[in-house]
CSV table of N, CA and C in Angstrom, one decimal:
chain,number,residue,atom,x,y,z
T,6,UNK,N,15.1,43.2,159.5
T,6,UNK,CA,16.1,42.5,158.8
T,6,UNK,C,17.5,43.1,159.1
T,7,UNK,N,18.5,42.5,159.2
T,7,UNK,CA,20.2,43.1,159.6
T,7,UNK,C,20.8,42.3,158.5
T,8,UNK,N,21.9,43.1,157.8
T,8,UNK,CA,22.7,43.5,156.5
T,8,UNK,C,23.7,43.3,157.6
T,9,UNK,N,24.8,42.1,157.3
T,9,UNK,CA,26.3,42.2,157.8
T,9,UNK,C,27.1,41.2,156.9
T,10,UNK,N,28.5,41.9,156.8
T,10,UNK,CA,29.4,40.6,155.8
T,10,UNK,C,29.2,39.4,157.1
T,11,UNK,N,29.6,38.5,156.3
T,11,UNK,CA,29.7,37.4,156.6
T,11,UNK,C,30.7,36.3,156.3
T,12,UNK,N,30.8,35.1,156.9
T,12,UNK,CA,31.4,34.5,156.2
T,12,UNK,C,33.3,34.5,155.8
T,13,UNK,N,33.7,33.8,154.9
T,13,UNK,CA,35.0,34.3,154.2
T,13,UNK,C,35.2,35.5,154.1
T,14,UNK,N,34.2,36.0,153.7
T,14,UNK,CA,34.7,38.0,153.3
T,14,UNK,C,34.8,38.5,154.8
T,15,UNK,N,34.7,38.0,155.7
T,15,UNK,CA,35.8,38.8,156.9
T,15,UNK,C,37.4,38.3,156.8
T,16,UNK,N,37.6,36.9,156.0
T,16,UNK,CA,39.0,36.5,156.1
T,16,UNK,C,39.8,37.5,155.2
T,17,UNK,N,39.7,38.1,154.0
T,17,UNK,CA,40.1,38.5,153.1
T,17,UNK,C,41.1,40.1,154.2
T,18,UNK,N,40.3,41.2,154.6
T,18,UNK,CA,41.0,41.9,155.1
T,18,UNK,C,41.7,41.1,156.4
T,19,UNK,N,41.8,40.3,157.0
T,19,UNK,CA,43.0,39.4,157.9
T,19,UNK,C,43.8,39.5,157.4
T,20,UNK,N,43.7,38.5,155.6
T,20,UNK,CA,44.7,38.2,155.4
T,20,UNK,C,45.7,39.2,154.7
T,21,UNK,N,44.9,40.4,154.6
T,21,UNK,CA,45.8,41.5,154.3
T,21,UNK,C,47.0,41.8,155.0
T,22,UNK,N,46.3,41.9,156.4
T,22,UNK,CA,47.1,42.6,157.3
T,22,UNK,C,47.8,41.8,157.5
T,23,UNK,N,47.9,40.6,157.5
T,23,UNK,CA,48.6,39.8,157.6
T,23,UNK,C,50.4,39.6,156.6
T,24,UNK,N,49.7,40.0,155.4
T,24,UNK,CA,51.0,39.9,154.2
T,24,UNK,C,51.1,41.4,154.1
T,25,UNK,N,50.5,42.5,154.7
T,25,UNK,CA,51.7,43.8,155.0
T,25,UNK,C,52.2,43.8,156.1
T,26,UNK,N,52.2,43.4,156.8
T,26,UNK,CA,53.0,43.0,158.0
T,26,UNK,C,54.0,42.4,157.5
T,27,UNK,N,53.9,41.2,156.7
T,27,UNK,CA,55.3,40.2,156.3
T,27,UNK,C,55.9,41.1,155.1
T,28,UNK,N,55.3,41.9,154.7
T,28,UNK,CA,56.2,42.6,153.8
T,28,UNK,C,57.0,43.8,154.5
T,29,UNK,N,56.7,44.2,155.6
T,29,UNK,CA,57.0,45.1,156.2
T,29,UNK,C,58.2,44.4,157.3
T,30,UNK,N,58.2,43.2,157.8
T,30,UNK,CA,58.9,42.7,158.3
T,30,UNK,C,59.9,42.4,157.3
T,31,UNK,N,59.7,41.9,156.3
T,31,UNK,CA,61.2,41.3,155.4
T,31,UNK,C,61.5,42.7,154.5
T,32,UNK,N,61.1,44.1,154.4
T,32,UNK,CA,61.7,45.2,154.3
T,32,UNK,C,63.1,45.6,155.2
T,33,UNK,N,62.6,44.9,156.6
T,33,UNK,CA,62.9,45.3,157.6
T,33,UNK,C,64.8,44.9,157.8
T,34,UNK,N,64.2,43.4,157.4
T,34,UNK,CA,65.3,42.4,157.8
T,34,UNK,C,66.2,42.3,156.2
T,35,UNK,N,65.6,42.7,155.2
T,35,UNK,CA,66.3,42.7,154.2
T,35,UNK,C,66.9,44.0,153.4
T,36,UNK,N,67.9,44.1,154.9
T,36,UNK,CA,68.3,45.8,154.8
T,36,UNK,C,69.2,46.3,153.6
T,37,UNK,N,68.8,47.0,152.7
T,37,UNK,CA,69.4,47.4,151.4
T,37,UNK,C,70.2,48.2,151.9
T,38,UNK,N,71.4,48.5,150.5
T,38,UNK,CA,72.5,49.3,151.2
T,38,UNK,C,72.1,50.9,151.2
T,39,UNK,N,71.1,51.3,151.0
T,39,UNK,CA,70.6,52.8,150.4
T,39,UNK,C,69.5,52.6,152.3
T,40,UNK,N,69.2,53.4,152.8
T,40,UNK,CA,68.6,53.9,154.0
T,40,UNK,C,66.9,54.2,153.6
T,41,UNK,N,67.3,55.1,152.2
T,41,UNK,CA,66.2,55.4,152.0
T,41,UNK,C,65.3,54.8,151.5
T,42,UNK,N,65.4,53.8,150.9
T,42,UNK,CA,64.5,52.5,149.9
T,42,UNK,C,63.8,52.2,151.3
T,43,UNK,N,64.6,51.8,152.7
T,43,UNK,CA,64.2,51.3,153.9
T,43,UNK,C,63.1,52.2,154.5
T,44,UNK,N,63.0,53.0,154.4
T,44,UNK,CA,62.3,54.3,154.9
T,44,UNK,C,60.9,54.3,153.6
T,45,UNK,N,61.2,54.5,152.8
T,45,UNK,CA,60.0,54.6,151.7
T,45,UNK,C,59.0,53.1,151.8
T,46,UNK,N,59.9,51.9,151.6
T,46,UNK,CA,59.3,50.7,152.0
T,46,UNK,C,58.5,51.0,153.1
T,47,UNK,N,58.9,51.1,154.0
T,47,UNK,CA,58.4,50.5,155.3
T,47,UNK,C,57.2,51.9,155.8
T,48,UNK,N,56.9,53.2,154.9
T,48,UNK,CA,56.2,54.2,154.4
T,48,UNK,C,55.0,53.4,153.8
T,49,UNK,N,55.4,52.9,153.0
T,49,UNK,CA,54.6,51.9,151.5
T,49,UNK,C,53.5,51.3,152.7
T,50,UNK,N,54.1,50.2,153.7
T,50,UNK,CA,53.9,49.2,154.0
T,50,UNK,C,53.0,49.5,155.4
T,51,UNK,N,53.3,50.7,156.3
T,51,UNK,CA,52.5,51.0,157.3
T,51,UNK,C,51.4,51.6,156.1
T,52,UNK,N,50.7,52.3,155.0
T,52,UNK,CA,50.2,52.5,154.9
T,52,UNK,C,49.5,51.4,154.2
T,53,UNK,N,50.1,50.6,154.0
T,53,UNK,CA,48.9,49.7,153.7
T,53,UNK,C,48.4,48.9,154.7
T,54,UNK,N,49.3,49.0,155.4
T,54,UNK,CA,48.3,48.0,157.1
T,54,UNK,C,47.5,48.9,157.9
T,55,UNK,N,47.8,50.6,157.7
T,55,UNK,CA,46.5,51.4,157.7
T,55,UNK,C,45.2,50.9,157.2
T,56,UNK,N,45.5,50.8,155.5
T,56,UNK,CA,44.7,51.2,154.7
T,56,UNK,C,43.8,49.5,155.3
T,57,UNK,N,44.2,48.5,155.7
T,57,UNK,CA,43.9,47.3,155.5
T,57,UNK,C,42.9,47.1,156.7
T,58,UNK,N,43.8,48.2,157.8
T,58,UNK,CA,42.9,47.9,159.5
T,58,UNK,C,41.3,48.8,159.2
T,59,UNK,N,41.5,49.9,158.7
T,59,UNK,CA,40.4,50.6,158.0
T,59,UNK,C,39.1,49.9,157.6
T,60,UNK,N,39.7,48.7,156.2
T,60,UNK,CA,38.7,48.4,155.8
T,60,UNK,C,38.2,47.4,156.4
T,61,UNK,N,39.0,46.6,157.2
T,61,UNK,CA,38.7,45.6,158.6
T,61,UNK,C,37.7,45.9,159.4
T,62,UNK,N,37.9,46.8,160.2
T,62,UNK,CA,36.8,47.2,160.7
T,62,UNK,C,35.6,47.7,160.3
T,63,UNK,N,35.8,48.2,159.1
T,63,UNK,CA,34.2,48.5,157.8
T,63,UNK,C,33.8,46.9,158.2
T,64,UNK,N,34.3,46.0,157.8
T,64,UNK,CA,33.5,44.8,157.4
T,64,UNK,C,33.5,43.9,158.7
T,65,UNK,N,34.5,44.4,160.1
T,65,UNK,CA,33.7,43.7,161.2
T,65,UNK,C,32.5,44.4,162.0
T,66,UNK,N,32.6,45.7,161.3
T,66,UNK,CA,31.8,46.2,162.5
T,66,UNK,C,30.3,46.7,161.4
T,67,UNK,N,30.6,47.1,160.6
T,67,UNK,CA,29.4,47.4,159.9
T,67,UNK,C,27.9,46.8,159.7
T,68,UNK,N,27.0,47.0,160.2
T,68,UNK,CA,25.2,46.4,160.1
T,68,UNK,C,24.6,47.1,159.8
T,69,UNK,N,23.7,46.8,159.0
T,69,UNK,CA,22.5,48.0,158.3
T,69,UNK,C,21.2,46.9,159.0
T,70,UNK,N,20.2,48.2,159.8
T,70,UNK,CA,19.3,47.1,160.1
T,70,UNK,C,18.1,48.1,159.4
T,71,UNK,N,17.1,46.7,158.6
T,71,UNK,CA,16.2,47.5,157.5
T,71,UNK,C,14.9,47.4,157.9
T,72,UNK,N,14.1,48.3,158.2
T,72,UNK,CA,12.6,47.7,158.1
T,72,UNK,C,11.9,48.4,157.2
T,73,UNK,N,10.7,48.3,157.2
T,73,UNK,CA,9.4,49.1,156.2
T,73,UNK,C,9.3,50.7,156.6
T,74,UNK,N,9.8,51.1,157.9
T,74,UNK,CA,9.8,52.5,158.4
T,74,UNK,C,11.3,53.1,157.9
T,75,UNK,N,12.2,52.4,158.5
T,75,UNK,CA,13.4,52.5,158.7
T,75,UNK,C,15.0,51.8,158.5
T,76,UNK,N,15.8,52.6,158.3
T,76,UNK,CA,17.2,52.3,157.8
T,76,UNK,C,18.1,52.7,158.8
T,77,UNK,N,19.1,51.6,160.1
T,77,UNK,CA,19.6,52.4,161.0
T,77,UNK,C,21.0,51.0,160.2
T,78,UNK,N,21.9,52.1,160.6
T,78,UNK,CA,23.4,52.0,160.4
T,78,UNK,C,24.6,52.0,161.6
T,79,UNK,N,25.1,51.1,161.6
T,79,UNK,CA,26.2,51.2,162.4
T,79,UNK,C,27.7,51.2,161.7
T,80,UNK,N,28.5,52.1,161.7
T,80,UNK,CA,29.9,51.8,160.8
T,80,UNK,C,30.6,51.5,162.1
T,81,UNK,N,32.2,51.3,161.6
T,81,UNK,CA,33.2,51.0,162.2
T,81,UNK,C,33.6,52.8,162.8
T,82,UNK,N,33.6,53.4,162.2
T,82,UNK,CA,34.2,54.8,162.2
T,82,UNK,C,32.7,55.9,162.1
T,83,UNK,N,32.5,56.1,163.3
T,83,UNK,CA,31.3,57.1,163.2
T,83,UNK,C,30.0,56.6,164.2
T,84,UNK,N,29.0,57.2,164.5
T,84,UNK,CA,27.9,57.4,165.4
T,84,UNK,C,27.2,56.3,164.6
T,85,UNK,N,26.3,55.7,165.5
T,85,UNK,CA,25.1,54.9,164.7
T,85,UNK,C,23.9,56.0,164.1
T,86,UNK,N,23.7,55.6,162.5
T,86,UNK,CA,22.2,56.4,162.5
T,86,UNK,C,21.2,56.1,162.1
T,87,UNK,N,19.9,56.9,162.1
T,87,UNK,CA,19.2,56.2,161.6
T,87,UNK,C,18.0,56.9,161.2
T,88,UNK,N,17.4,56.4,160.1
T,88,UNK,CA,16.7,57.2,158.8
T,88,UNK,C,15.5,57.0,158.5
T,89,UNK,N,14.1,57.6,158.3
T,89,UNK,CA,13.7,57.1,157.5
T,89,UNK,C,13.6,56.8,156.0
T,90,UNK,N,12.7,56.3,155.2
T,90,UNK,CA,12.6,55.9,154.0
T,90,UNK,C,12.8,57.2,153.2
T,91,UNK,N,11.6,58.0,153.9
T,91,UNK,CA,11.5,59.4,153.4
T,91,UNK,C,12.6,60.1,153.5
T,92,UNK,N,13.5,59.4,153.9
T,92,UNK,CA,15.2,60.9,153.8
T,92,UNK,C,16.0,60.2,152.9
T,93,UNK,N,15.5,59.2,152.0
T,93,UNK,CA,16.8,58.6,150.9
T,93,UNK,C,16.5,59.6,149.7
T,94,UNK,N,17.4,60.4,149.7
T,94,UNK,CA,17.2,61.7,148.7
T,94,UNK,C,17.6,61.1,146.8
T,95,UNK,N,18.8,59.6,146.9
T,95,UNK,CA,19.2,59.3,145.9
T,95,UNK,C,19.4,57.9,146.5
T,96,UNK,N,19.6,57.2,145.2
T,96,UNK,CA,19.9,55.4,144.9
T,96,UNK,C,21.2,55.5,144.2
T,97,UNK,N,22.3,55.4,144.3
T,97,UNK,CA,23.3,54.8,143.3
T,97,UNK,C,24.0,53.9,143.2
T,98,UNK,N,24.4,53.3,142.5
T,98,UNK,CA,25.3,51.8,141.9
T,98,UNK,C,26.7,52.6,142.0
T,99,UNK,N,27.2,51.9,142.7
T,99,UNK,CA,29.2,52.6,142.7
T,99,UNK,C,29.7,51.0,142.3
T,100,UNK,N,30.2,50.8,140.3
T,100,UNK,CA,30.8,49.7,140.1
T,100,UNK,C,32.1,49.0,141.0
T,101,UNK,N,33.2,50.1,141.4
T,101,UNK,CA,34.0,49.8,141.7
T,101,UNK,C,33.9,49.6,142.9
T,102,UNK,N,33.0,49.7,143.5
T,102,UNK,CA,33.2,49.3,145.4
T,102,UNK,C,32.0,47.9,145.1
T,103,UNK,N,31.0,47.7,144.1
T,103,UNK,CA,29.9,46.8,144.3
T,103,UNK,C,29.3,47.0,145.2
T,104,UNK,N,28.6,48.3,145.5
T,104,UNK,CA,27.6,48.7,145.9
T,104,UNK,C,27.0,49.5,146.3
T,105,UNK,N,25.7,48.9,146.8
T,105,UNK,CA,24.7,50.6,146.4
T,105,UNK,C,24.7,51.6,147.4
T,106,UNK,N,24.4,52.9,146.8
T,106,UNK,CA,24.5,53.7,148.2
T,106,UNK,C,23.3,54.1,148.1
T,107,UNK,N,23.3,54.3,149.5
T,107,UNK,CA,21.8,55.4,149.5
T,107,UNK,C,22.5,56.7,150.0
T,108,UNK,N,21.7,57.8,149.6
T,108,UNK,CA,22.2,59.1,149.7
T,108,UNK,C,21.1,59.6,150.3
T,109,UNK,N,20.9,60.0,151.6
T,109,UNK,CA,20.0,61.0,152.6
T,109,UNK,C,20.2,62.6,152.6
T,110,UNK,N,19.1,62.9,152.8
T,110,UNK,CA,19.1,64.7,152.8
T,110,UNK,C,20.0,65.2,153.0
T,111,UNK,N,20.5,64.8,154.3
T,111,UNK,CA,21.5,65.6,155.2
T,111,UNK,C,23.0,65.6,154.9
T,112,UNK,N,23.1,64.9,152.9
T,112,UNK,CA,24.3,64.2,152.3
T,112,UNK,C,24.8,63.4,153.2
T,113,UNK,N,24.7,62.5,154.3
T,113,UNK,CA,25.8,61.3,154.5
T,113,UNK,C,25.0,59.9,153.6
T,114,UNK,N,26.0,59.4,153.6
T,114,UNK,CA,26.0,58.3,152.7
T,114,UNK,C,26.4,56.9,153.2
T,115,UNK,N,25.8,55.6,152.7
T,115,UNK,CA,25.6,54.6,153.5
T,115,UNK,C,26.0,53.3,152.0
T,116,UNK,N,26.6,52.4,151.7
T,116,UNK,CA,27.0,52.0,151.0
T,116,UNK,C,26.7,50.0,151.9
T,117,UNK,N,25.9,49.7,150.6
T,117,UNK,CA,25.2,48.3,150.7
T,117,UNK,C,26.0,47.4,149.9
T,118,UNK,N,26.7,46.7,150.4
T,118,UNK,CA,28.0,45.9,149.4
T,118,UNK,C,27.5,44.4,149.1
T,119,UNK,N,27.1,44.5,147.9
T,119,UNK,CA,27.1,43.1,147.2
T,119,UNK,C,27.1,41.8,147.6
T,120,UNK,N,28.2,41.9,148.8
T,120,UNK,CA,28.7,40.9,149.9
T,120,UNK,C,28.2,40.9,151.0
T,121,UNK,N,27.4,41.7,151.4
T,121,UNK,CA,26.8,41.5,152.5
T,121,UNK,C,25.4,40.6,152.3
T,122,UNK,N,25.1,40.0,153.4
T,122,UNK,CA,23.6,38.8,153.4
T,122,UNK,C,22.2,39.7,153.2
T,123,UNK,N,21.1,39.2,152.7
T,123,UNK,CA,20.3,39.7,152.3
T,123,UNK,C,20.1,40.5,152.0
T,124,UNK,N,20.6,40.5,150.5
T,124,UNK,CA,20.7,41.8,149.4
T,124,UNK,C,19.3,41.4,148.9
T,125,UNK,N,18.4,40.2,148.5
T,125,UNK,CA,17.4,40.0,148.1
T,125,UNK,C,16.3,41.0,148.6
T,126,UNK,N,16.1,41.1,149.9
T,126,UNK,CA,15.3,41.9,151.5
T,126,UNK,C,15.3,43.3,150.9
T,127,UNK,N,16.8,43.5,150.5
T,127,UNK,CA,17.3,45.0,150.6
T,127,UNK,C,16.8,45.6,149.6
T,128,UNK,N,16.5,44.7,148.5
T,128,UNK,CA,15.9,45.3,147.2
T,128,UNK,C,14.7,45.1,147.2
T,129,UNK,N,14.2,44.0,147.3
T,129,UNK,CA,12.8,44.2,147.6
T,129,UNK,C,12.2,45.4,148.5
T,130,UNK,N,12.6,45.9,150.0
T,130,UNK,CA,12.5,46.8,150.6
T,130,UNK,C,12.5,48.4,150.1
T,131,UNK,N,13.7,48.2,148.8
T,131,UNK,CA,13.8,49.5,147.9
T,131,UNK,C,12.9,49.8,147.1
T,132,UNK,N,12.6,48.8,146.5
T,132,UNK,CA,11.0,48.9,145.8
T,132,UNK,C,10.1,49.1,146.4
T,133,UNK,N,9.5,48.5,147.6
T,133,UNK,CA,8.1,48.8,148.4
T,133,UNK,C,8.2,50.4,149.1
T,134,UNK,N,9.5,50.8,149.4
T,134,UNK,CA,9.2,52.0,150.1
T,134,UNK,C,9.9,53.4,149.5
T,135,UNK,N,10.5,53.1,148.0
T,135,UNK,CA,10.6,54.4,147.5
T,135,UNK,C,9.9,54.4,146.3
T,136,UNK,N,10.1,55.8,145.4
T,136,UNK,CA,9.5,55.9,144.0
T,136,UNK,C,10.3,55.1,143.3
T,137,UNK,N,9.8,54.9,142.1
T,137,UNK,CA,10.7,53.7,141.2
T,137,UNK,C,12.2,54.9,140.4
T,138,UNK,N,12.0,56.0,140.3
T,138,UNK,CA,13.2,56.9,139.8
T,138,UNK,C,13.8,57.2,140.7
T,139,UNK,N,13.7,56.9,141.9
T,139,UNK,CA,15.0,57.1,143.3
T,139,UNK,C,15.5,55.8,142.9
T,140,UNK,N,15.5,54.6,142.7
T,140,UNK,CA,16.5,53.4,142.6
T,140,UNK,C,16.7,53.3,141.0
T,141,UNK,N,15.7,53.6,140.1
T,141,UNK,CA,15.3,53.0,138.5
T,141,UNK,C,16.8,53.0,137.7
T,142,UNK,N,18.0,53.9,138.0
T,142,UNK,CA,18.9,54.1,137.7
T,142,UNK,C,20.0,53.1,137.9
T,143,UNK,N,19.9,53.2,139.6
T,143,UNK,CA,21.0,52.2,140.0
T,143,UNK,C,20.7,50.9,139.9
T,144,UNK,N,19.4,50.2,140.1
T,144,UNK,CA,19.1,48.7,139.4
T,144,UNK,C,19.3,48.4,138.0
T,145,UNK,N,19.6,49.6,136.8
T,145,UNK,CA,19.9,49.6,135.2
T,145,UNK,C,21.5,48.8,135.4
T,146,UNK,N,22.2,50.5,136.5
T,146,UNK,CA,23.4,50.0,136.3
T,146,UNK,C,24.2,48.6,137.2
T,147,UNK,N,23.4,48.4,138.2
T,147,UNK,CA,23.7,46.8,139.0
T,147,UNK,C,23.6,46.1,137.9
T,148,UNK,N,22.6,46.0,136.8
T,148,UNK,CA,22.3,45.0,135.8
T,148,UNK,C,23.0,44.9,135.2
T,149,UNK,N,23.5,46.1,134.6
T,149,UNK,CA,24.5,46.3,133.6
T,149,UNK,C,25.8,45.6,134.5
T,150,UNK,N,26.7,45.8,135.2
T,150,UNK,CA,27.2,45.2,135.7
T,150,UNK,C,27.7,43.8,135.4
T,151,UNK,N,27.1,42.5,135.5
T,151,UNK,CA,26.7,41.6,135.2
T,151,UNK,C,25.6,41.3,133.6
T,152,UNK,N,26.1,42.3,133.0
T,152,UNK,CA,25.9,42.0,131.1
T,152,UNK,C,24.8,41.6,131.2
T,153,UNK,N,23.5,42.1,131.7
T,153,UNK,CA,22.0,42.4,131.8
T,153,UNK,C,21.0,43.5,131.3
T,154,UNK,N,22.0,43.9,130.8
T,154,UNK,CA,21.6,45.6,130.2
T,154,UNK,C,21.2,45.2,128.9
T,155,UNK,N,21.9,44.8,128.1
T,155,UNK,CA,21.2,44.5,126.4
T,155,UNK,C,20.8,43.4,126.3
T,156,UNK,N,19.8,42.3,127.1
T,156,UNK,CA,19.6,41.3,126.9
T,156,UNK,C,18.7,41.3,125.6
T,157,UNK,N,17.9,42.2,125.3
T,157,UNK,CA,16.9,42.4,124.4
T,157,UNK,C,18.0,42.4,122.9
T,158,UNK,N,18.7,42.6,122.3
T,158,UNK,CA,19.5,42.5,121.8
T,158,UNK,C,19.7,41.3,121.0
T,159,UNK,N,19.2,40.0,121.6
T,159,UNK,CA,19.1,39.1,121.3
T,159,UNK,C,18.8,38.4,119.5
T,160,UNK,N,19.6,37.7,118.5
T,160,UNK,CA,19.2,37.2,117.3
T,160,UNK,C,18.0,36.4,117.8
């Protein structure tokens, strides 16, 4: 099974780069009378078409391919690798990125985004081939996430 965004969620960092560019271009052309505002802007503005080509390439180039043995990785930035089941040392839920990471012996770390296609595979997979306290945490707090946590709570 292969994990890749898809879809719309490649347009979103386009369209980034796209409106720091145009912000960086009408910095450009909308020359204040101070030098420095021009310089800090346009500071502001390459760093966010940094920050934007960065996560671009996270989401064109990124695939996780999963089987029953194995977990191999390709990022935008870095070597392909690839793992067995037996080296995911930790499971965790990261709320603010929406998603999960697995954490292997050797500490590198591999982050499973919400957004990517067959998250159903990917959990099911986490279940058949780890202990249930290497994920039992991060499936509480995915739940929790989406106000699944106190359903019992219920009048």
């Amino acid at each position: 099974m292969q994990m890749r965004y898809r879809g719309i969620i490649k347009m979103v960092p386009v369209c980034a780069i796209w409106l720091a560019i145009a912000v960086l271009a009408l910095a450009l052309i909308e020359t204040p009378a101070e030098p420095v505002s021009v310089v800090i802007n346009s500071l502001i503005c390459v760093a966010v078409v940094a920050l934007a080509f960065r996560l671009s390439a996270e989401i064109f180039f990124k695939v996780i391919r999963l089987n029953k043995q194995r977990i191999e990785y390709t990022q935008a930035w870095g070597k392909p690798r690839s793992y067995r089941w037996q080296d995911v040392e930790a499971v965790n839920f990261v709320g603010w990125w929406q998603a999960f990471e697995l954490v292997f012996r050797d500490g590198k770390r591999v982050k499973v985004s919400l957004m990517m296609d067959n998250l159903r595979s990917f959990l099911q997979l986490l279940s058949e081939q780890l202990p249930r306290d290497k994920y039992q945490h991060a499936i509480e707090q995915f739940a929790g996430t989406f106000g699944g946590k106190n359903n019992d709570d219920k009048d």
